[in-house]
Tab-separated table of C-alpha atoms in Angstrom:
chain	number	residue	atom	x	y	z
A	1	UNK	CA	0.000	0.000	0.000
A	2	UNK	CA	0.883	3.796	-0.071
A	3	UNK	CA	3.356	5.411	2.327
A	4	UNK	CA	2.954	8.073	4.218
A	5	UNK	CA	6.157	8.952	6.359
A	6	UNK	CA	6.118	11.868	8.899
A	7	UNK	CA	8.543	13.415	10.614
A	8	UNK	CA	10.461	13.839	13.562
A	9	UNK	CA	8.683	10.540	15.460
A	10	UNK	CA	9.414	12.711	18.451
A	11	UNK	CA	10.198	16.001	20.218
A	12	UNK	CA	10.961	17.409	23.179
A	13	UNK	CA	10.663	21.307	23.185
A	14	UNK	CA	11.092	24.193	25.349
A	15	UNK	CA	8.246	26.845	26.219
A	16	UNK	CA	7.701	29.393	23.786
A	17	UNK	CA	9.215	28.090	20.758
A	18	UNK	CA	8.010	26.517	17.402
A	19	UNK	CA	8.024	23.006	15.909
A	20	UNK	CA	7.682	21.569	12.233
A	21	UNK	CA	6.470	18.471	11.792
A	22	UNK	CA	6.521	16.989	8.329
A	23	UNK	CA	3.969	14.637	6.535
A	24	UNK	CA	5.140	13.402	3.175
A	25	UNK	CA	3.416	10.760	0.462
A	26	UNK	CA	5.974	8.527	-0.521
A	27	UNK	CA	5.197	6.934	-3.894
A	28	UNK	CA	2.170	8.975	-4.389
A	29	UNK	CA	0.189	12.363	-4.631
A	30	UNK	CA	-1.773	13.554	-2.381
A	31	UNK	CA	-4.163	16.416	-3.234
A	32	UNK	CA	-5.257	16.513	0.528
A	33	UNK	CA	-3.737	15.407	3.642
A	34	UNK	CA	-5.793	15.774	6.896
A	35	UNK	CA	-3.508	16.616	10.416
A	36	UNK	CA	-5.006	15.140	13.807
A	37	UNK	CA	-4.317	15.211	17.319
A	38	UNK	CA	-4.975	12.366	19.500
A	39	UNK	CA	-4.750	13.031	23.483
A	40	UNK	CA	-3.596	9.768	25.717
A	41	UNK	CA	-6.415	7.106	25.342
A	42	UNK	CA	-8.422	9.258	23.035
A	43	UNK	CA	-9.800	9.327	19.569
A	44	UNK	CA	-8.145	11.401	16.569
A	45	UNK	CA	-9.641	14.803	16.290
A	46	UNK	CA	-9.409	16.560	12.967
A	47	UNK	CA	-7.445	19.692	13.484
A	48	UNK	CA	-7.183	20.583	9.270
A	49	UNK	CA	-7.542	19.683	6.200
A	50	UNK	CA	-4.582	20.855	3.882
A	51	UNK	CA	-5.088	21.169	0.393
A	52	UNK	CA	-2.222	22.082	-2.490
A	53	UNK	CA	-1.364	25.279	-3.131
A	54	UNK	CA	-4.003	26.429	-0.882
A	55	UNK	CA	-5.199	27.631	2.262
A	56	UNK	CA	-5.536	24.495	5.128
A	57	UNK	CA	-9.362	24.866	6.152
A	58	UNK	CA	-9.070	24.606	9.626
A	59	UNK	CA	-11.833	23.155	12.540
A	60	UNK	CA	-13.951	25.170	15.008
A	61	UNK	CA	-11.592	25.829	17.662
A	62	UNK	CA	-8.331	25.081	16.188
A	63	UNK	CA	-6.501	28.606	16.359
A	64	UNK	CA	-5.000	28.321	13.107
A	65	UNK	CA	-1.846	30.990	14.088
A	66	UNK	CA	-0.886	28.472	16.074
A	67	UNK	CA	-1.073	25.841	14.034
A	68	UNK	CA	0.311	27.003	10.626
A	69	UNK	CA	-0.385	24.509	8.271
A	70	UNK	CA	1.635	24.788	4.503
A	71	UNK	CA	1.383	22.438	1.785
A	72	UNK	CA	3.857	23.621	-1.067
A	73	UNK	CA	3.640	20.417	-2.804
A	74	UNK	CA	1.928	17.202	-3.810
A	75	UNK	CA	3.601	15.287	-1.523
A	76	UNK	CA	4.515	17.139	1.104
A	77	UNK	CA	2.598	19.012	3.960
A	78	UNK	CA	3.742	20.886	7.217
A	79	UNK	CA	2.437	21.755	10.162
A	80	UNK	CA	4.038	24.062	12.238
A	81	UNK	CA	3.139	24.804	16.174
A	82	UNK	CA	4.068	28.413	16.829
A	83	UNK	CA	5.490	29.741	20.896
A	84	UNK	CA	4.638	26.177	21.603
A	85	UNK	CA	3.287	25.743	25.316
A	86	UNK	CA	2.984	22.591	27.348
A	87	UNK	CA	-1.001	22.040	26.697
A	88	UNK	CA	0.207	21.679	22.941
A	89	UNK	CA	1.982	18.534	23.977
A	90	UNK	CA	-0.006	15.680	22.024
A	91	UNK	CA	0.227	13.226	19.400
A	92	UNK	CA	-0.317	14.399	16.155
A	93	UNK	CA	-1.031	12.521	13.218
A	94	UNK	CA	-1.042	13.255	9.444
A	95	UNK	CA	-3.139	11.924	6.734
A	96	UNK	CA	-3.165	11.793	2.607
A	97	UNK	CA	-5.527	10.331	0.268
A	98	UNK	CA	-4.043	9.080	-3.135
A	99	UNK	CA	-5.238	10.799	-5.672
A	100	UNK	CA	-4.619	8.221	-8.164
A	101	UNK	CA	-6.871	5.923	-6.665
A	102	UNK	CA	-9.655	8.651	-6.655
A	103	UNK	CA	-8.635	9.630	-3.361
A	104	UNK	CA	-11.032	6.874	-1.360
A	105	UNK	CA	-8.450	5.518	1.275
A	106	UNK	CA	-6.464	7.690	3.455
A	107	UNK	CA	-3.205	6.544	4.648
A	108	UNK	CA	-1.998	7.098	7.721
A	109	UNK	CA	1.987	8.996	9.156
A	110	UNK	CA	3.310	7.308	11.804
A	111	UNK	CA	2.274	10.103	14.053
A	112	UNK	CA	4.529	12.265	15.938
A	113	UNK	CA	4.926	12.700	19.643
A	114	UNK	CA	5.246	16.410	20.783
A	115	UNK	CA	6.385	17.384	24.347
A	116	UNK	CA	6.715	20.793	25.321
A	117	UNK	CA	9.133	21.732	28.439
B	1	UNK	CA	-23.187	15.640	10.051
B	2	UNK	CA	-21.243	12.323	10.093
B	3	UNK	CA	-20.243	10.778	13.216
B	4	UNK	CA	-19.436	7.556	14.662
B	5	UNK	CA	-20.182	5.692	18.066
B	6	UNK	CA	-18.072	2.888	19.484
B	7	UNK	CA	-19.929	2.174	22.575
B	8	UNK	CA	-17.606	-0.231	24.074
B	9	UNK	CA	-14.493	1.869	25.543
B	10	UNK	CA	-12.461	-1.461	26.827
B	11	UNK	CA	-12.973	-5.363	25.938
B	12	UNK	CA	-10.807	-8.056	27.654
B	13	UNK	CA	-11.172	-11.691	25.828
B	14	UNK	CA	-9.408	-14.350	26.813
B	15	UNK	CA	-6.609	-15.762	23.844
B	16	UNK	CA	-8.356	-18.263	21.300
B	17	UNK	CA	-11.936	-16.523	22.183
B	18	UNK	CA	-14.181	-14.854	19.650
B	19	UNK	CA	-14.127	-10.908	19.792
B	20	UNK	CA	-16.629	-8.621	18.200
B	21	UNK	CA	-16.344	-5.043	18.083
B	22	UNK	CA	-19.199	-2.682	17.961
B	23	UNK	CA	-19.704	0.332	15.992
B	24	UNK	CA	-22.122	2.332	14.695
B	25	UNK	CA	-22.390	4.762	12.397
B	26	UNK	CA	-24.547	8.161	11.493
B	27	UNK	CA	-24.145	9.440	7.943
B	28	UNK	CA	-26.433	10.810	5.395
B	29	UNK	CA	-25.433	8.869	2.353
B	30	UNK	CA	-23.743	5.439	1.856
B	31	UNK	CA	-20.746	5.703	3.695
B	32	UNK	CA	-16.962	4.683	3.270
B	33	UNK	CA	-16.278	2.582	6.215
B	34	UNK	CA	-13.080	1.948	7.891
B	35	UNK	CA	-11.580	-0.094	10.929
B	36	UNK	CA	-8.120	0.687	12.321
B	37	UNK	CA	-5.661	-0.654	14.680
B	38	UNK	CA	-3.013	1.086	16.885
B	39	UNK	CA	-0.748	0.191	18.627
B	40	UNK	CA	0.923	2.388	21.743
B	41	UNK	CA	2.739	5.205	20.799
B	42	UNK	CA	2.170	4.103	16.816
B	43	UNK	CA	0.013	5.361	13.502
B	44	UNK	CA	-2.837	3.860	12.234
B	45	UNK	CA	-2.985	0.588	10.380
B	46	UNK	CA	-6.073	0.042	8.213
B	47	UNK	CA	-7.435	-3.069	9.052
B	48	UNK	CA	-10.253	-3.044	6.393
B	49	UNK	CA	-12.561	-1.014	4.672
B	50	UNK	CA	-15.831	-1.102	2.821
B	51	UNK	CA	-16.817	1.456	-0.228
B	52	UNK	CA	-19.990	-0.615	-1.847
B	53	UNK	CA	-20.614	-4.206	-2.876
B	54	UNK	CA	-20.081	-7.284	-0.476
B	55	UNK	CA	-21.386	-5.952	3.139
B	56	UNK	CA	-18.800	-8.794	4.018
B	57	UNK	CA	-15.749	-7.501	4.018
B	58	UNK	CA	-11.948	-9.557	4.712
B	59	UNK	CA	-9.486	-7.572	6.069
B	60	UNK	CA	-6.019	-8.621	7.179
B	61	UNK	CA	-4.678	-10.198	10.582
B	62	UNK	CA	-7.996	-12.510	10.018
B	63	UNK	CA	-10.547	-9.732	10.624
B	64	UNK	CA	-13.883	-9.367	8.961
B	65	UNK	CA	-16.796	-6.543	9.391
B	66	UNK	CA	-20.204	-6.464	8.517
B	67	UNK	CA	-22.169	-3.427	7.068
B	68	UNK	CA	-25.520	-3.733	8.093
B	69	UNK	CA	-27.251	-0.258	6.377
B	70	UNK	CA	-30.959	-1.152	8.203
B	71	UNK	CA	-28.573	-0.892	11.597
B	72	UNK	CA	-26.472	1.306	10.547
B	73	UNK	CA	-23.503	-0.852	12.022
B	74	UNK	CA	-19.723	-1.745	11.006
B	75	UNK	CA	-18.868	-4.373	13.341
B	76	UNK	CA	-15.823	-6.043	13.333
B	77	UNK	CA	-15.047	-9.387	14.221
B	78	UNK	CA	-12.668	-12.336	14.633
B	79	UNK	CA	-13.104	-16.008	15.403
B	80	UNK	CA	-9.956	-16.749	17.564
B	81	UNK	CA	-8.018	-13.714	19.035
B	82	UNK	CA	-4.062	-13.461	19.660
B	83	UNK	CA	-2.137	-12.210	22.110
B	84	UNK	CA	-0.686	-9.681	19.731
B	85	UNK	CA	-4.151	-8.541	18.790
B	86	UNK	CA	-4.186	-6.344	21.887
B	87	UNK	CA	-4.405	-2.781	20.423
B	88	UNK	CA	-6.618	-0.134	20.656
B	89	UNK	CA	-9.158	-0.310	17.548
B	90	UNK	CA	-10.971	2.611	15.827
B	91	UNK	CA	-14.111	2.961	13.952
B	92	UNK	CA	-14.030	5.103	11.268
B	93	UNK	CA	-16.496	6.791	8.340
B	94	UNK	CA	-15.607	9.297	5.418
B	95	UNK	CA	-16.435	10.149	2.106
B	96	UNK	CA	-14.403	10.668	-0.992
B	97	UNK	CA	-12.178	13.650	-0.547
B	98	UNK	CA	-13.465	14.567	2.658
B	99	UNK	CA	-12.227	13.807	5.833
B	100	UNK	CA	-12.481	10.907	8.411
B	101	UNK	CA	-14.442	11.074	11.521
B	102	UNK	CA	-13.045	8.713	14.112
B	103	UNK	CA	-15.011	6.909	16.962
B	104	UNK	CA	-13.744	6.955	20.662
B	105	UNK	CA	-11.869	3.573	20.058
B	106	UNK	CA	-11.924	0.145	21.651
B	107	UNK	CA	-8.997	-1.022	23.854
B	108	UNK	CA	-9.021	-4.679	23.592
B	109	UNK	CA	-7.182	-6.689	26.433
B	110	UNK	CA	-5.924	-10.266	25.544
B	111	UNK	CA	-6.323	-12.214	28.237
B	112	UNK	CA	-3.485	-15.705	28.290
């Protein structure tokens, strides 16, 4: 099946500063990926849905200036948590749809594991 | 608005049992239908999916669901659990290009 690797797995960061975490489609394109965060022994919430070379359409209550969301290419999306604080500490999880295969399965990044010091 | 109910938070079976897991499902067209696995501190796995056809759908690790539209149910089963089936399990419903509303999830112990 399709790959969708994100990255770092994990980070640790201090108070007040910002984080990238990467989500990229491997051996396809992805017109859409969809970022989640997942609190301990919790379901996935939808933060955004990113779409190529446009604006992520973010969820009620997500602030999107903290969570800047870019997605320059086909196969690669960002999302970015700005002055980070220690309530941002989650695990946050991308998704892309192939858009060869009429973009009817998502795949799923490993997820990444955010602490904030 | 789509949306999707697991009522059972935690399920212990004992190894070699039979395991069902419930879900159900709220959706104003034919849905896509998903079930995941996860394990701690991992991504999702897709277990199996259905889109139309068959309401019996195979998935892998020996899994099967049912889509039952009168119920509005997705539940997933499996005759003889593992040990290494203990993960947490999620429900899942979408449409194409849209996104994927999650249930709560199932924990599933494995009892020896």
């Amino acid at each position: 099946g399709a790959v969708v690797s994100q990255h770092p797995s994990w980070v640790i960061c201090k108070s007040g500063t910002s984080v990238k975490i990467e989500c990229r489609s491997l051996d396809f394109q992805a017109t859409t990926m969809f970022w989640y965060r997942q609190f301990p022994k919790q379901s996935l919430m939808l933060m955004a849905t990113s779409n190529e070379g446009s604006k992520a359409t973010y969820e009620q209550g997500v602030e999107k200036d903290k969570f800047l969301i870019n997605h320059a290419s086909l196969t690669l999306s960002t999302l970015t948590v700005t002055s980070a604080h220690p309530e941002d500490s989650s695990f946050y999880i991308c998704s892309a749809r192939d858009k060869s295969q009429g973009n009817t399965e998502a795949f799923f990044g490993q997820g990444t594991r955010l602490t904030v010091v | 608005a789509q949306s999707v109910t697991q009522p059972d938070i935690h399920i212990t079976v004992s190894e070699g049992a039979s395991l069902e897991l419930r879900c159900n499902y709220s959706y104003g067209a034919t849905p896509y239908l998903f079930w995941y696995v996860q394990s701690p501190g991992q991504g999702l796995q897709l277990l199996l999916k259905y889109f139309s056809g068959d309401t019996l759908v195979q998935g892998i690790k020996g899994f099967e669901a049912e889509f039952k539209r009168s119920q509005s149910s997705f539940n997933l089963r499996k005759p003889s659990v593992h040990w290494s089936d203990a993960a947490e399990y999620f429900c899942a419903v979408g449409a194409r290009s849209n996104d994927m509303r999650f249930g709560a999830g199932t924990r599933l112990t494995v009892k020896p």
